[in-house]
CSV table of C-alpha atoms in Angstrom, one decimal:
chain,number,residue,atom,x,y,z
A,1,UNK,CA,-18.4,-7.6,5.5
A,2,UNK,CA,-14.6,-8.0,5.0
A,3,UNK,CA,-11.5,-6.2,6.5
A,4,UNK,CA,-8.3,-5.4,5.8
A,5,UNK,CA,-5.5,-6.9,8.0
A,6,UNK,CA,-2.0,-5.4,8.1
A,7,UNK,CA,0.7,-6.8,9.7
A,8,UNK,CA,3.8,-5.4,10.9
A,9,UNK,CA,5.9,-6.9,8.1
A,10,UNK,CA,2.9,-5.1,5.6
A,11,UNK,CA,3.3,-1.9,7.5
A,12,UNK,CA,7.5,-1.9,7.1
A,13,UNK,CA,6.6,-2.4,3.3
A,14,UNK,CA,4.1,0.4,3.0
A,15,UNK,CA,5.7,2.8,4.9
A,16,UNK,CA,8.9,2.9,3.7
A,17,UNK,CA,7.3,4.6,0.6
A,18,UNK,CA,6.2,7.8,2.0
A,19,UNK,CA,8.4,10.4,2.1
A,20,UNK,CA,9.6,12.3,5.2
A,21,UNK,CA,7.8,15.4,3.4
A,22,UNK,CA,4.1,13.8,3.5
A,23,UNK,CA,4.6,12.6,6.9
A,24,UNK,CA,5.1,16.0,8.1
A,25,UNK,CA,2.5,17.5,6.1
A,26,UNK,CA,0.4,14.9,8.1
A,27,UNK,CA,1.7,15.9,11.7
A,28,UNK,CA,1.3,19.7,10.9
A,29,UNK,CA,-2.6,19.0,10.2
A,30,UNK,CA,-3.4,16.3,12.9
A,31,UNK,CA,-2.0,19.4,15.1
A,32,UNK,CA,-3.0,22.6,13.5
A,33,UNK,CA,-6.6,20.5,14.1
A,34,UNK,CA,-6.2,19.6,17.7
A,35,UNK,CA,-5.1,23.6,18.4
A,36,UNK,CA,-8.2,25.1,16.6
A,37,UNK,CA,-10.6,22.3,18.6
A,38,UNK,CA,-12.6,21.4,16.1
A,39,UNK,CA,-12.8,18.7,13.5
A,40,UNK,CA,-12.0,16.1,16.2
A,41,UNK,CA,-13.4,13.7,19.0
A,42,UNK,CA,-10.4,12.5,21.5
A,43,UNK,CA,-11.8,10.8,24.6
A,44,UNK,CA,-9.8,10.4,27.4
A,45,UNK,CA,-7.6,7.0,27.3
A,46,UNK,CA,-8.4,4.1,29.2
A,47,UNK,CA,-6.5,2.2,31.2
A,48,UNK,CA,-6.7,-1.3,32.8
A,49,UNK,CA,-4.0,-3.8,34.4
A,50,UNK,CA,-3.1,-7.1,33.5
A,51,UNK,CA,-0.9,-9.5,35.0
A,52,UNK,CA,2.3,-8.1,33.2
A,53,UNK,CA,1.1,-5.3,31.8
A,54,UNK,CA,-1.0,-1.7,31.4
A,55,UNK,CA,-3.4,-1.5,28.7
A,56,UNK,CA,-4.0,1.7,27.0
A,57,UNK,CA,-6.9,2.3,24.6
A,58,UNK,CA,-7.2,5.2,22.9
A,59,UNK,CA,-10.0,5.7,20.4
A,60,UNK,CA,-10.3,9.4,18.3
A,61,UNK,CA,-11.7,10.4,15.0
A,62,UNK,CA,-10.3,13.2,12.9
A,63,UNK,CA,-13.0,14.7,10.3
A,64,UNK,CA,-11.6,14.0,6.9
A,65,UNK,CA,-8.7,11.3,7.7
A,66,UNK,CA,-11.1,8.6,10.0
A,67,UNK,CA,-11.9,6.9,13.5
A,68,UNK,CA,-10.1,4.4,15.0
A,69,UNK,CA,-9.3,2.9,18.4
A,70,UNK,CA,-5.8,2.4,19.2
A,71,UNK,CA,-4.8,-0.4,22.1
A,72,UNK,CA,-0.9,-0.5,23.3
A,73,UNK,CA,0.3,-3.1,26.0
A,74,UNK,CA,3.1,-1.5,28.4
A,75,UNK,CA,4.8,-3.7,30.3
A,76,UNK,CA,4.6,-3.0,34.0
A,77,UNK,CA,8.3,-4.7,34.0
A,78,UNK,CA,10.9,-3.0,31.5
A,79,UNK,CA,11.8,-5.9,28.5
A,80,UNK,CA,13.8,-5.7,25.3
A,81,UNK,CA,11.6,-6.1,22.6
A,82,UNK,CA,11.9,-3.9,20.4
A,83,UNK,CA,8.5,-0.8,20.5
A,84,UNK,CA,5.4,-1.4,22.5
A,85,UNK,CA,2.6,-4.1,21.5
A,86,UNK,CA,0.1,-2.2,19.6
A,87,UNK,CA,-2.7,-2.7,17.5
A,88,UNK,CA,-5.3,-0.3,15.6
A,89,UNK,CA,-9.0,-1.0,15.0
A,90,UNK,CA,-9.8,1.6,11.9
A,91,UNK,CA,-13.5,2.0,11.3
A,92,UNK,CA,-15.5,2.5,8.0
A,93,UNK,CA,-16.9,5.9,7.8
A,94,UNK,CA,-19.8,4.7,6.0
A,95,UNK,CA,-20.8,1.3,7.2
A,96,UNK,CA,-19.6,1.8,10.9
A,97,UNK,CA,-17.6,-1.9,10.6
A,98,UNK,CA,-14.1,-2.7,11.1
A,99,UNK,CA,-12.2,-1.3,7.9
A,100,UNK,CA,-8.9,-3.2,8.7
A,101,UNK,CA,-6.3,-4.1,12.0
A,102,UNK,CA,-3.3,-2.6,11.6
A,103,UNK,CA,-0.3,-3.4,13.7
A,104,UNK,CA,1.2,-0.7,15.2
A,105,UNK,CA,4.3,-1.4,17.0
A,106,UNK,CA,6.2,0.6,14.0
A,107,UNK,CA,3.7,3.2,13.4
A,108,UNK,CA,3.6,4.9,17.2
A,109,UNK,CA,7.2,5.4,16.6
A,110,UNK,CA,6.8,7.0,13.0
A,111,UNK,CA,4.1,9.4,13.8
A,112,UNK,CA,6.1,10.6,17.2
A,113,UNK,CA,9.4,11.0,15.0
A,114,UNK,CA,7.2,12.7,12.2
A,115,UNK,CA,5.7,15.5,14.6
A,116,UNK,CA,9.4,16.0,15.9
A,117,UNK,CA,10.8,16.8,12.7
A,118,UNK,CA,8.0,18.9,12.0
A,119,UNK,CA,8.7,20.9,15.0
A,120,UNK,CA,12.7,21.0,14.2
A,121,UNK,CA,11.6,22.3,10.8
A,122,UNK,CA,9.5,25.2,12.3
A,123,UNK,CA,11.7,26.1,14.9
A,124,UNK,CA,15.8,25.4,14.1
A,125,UNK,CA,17.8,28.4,13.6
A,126,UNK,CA,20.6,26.4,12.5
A,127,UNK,CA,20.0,26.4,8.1
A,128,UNK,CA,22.6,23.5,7.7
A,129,UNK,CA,22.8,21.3,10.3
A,130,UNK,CA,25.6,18.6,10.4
A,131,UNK,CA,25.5,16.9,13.9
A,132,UNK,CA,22.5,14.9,15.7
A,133,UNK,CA,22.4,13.5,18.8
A,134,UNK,CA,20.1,10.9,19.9
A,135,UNK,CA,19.7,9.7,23.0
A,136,UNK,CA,18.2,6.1,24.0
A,137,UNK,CA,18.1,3.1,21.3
A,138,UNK,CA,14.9,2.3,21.1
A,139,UNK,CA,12.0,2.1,17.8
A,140,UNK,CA,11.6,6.1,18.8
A,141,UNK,CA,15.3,6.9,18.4
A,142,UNK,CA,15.4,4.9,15.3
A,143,UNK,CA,12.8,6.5,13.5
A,144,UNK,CA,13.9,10.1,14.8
A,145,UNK,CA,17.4,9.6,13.2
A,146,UNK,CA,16.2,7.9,9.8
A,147,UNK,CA,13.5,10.7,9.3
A,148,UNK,CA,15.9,13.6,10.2
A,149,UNK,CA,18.9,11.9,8.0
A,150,UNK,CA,16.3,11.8,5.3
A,151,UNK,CA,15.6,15.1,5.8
A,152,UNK,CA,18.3,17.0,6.6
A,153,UNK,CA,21.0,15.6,3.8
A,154,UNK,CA,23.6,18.3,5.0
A,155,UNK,CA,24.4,16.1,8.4
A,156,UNK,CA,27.5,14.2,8.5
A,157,UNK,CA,27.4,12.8,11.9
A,158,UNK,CA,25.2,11.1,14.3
A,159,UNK,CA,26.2,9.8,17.5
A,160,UNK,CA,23.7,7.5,19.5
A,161,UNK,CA,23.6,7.5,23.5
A,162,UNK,CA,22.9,4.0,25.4
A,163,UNK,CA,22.7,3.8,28.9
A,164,UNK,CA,24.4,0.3,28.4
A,165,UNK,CA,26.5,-1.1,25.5
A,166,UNK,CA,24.0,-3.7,24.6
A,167,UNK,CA,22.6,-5.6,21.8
A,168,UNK,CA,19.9,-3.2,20.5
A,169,UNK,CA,22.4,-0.6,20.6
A,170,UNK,CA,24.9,-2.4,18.0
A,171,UNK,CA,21.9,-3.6,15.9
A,172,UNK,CA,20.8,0.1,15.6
A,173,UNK,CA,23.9,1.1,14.5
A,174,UNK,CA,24.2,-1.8,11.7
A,175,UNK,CA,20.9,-0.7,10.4
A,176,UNK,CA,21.0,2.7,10.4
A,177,UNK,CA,24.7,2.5,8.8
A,178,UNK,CA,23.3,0.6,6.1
A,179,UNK,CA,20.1,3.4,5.4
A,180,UNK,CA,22.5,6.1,5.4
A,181,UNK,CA,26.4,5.3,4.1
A,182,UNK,CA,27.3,8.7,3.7
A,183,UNK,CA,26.6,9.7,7.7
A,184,UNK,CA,29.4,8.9,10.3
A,185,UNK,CA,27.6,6.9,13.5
A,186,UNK,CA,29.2,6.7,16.6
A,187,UNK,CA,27.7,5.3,20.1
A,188,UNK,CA,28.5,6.4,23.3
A,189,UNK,CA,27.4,5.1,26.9
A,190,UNK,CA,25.6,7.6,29.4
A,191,UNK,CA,28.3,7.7,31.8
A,192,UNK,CA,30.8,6.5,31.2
A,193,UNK,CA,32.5,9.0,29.4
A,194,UNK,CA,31.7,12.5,30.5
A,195,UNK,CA,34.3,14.7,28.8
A,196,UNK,CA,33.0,13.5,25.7
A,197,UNK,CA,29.5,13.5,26.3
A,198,UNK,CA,30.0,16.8,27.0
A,199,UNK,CA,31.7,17.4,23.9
A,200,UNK,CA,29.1,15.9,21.9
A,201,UNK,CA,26.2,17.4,23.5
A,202,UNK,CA,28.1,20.7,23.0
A,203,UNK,CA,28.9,20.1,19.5
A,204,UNK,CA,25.1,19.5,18.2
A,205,UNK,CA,22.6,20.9,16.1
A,206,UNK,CA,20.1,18.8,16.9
A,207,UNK,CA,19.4,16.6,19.8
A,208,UNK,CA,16.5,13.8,20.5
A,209,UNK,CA,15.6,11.8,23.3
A,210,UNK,CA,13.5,8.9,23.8
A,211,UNK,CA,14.1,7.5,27.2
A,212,UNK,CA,12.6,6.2,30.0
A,213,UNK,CA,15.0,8.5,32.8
A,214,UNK,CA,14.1,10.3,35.9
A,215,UNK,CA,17.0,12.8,36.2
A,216,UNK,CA,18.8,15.2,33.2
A,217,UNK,CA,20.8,13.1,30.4
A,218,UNK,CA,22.8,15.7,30.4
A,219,UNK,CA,23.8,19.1,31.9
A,220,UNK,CA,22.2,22.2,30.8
A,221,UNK,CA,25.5,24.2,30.1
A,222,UNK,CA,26.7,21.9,27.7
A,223,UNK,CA,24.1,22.5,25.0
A,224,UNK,CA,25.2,25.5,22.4
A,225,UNK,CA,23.1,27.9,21.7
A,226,UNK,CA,21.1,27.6,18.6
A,227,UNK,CA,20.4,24.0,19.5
A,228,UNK,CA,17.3,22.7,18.8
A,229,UNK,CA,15.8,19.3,21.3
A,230,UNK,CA,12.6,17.0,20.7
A,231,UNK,CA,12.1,15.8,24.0
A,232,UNK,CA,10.0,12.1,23.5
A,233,UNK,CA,10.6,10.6,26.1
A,234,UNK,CA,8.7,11.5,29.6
A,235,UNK,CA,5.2,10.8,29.9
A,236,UNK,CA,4.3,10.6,33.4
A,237,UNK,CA,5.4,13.5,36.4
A,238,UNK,CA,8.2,11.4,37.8
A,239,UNK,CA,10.1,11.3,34.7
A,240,UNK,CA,12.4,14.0,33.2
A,241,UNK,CA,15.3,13.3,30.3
A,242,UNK,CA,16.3,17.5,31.1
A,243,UNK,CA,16.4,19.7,33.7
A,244,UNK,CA,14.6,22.7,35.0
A,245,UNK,CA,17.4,24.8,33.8
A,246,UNK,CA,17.6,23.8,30.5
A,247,UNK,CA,14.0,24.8,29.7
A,248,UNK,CA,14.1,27.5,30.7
A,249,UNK,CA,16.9,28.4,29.0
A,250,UNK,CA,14.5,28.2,26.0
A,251,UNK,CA,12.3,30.9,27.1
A,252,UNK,CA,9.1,29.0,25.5
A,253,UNK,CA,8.7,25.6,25.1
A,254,UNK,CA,6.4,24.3,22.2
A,255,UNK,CA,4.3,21.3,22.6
A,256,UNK,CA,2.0,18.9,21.3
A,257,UNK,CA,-0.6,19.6,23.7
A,258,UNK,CA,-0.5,21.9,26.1
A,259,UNK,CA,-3.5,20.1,28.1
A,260,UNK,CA,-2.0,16.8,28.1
A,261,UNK,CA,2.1,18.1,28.8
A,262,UNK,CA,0.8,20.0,31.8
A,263,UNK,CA,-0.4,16.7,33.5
A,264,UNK,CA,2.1,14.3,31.8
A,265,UNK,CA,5.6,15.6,31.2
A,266,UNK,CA,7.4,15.1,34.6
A,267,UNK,CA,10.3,18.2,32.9
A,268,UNK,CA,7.4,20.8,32.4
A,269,UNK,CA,5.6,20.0,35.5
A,270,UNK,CA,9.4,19.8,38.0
A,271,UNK,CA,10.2,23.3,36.0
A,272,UNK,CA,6.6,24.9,36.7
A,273,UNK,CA,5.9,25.5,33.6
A,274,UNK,CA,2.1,26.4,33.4
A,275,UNK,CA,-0.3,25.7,29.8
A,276,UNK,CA,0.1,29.6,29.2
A,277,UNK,CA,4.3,29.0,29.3
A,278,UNK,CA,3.9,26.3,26.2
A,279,UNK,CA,3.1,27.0,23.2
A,280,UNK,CA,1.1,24.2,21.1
A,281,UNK,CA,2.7,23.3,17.6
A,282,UNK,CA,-0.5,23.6,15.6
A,283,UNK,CA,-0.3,27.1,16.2
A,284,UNK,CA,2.9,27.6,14.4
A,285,UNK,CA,1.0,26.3,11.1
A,286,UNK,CA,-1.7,27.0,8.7
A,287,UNK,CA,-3.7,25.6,6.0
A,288,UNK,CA,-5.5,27.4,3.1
A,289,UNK,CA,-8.3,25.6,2.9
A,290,UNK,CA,-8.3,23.2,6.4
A,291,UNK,CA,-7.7,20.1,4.1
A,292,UNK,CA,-5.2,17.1,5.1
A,293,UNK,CA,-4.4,17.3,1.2
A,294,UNK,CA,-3.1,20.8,1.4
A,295,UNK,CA,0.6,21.7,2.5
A,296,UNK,CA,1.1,23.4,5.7
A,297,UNK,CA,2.5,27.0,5.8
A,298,UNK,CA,4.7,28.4,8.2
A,299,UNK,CA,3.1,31.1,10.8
A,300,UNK,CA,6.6,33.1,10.3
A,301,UNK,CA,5.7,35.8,13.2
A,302,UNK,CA,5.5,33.1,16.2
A,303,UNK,CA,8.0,30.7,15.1
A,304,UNK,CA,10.1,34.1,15.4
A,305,UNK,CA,8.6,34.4,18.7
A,306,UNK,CA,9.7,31.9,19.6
A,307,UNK,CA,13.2,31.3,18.6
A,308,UNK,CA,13.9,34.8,19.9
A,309,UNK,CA,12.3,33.2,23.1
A,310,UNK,CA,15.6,32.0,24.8
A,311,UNK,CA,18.7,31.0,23.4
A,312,UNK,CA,17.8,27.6,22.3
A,313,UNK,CA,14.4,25.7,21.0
A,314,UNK,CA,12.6,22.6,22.7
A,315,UNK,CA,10.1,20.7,22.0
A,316,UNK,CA,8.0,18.7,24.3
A,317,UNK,CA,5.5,15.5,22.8
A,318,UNK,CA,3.5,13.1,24.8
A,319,UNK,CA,2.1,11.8,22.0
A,320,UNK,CA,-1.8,13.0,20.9
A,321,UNK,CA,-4.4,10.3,19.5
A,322,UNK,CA,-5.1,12.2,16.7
A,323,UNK,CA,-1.3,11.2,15.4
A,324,UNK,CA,-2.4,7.6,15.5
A,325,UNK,CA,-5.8,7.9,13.6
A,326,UNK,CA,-3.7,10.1,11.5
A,327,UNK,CA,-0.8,7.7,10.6
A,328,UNK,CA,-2.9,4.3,10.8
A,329,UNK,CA,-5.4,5.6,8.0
A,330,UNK,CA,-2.5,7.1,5.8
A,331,UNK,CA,-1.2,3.4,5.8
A,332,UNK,CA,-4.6,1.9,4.7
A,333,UNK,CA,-5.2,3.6,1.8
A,334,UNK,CA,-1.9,3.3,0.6
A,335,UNK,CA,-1.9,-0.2,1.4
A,336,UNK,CA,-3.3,-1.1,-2.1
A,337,UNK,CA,-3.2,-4.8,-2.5
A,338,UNK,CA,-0.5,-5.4,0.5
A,339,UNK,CA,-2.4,-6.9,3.4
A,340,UNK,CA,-5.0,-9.9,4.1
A,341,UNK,CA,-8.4,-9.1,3.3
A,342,UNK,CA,-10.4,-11.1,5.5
A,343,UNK,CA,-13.9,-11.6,3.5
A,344,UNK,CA,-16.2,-14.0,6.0
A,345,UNK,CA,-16.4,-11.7,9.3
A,346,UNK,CA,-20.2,-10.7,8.8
């Protein structure tokens, strides 16, 4: 038996192929599936605890794309380095063996920022947007802005939110400076400059966050209406990136899952929001014939719904294993000849 391996340096190469449009398409299927529950297996993740870190494994098949198990490393101390430890084990549909190891530091990040523009396609009321606002300097944030620049060629400016003027945050500039030349970047530290985080927060579009925070990035009166706000960041009941207020000022907030958001994202939970307050995002798309090859189509009557909702739009991900049997399986087949095939296993 042989297997495919694909490092992270094979992954960078592969992926920056697809474009932003197929990566969508991808998103709205992995979710229209989890939202008509069927066509997939998702256990429950597993956890266990190392010395330094929590281990999460997280297998789930999706009939027509694959099976595969996904393991991330978390470390129980906050570090610099640049996305999560991850690996994916994809299976062969036919044999049952390994069909290839992906790493997937790059790729958790990709398929998070991929179902975020998805959703800021669906529900933005704004046709031309010209200002994002990002918030954290993390893998997340960087994909989030390179898929929306990509996207969205009308924006002009993109400022980036740190809690500290570090490092990471003037690498992320440099390279997202040099992927987009026409956009204007500027960075701003959380807290140190309130007037103008004010006016920026008041001035945008679009806004993203990806951060680890336990209290609001922001206040809830400085957001214009229209505004739409992928929210990527919580994942456990403590934490919250916005507060109570601010969701509710969007009437209904769309998720990834409502199952998994109404036991994971600290916002929804500190706001009482209850599953039949969220609406999932699969819902909001269609498919002809139910095939990942197909385009999505918009569900026109409750993305209206929802806009008219409140006077801005949210969006709420935890994150779904579906994404990642999604994303890692669309980077195999693609992988052609990039990659080591490992021939002597069985």
């Amino acid at each position: 038996m042989s297997f495919l391996i694909i490092t992270a340096a094979d992954v960078s190469r592969i992926v920056s192929s697809i474009h932003h449009s197929r990566l969508e398409n991808l998103m709205a299927f992995v979710f229209h599936t989890l939202s008509s529950g069927s066509g997939f297996d998702a256990p429950l993740r597993e956890a266990i605890t190392m010395a330094q870190h929590n281990v999460l494994f997280m297998p789930a098949r999706v009939q027509g794309l694959g099976t595969s198990i996904k393991v991330v490393s978390i470390p129980r101390h906050p570090v610099d380095q640049g996305g999560l430890p991850a690996s994916s084990l994809v299976l062969d549909e036919t044999t049952g063996g390994i069909r290839a190891i992906v790493n997937a530091r790059q790729l958790t990040a990709l398929r998070t920022a991929a179902g975020s523009l998805l959703a800021t396609r669906l529900l933005m009321s704004v046709r031309d947007p010209t200002t994002f606002l990002a918030f954290g300097a993390g893998k997340q944030i960087e994909a989030h802005v390179d898929l929306h620049l990509r996207a969205y060629l009308t924006i002009k400016t993109c400022t980036i939110v740190n809690k500290s003027n570090n490092q990471r945050l003037a690498d992320l500039i440099i390279r997202l400076k040099s992927a987009h030349p026409t956009v204007t970047f500027q960075s701003l530290i959380l807290k140190d400059d309130l007037a103008r985080l004010e006016q920026v927060t008041h001035a945008a579009n679009i806004i993203c966050t990806a951060t680890s925070s336990k209290e609001p990035l922001f206040e809830a009166k400085w957001v214009s209406p229209g505004t739409h706000l992928n929210l990527i960041g919580s994942y456990t009941p403590e934490m919250a990136e916005v507060s109570s207020e601010l969701l509710h000022q969007a009437g209904k907030v769309v998720v990834d899952s409502r199952e998994a958001c109404a036991s994971e994202a600290g916002e929804l939970i500190k706001a009482k929001f209850h599953e039949e307050d969220m609406v999932e995002i699969g819902t909001l798309v269609h498919f002809d014939n139910d095939s990942p090859d197909a385009d999505y189509k918009k569900v026109h009557a409750l993305c209206n719904e929802v806009r008219q909702a409140g006077k801005i739009t949210i969006f709420k991900s935890v994150g779904v294993g579906l994404q990642d049997v999604a994303i890692t399986n669309m980077v195999v087949n693609l992988a052609g000849e990039i990659g080591t095939l490992f021939s002597s296993y069985d």
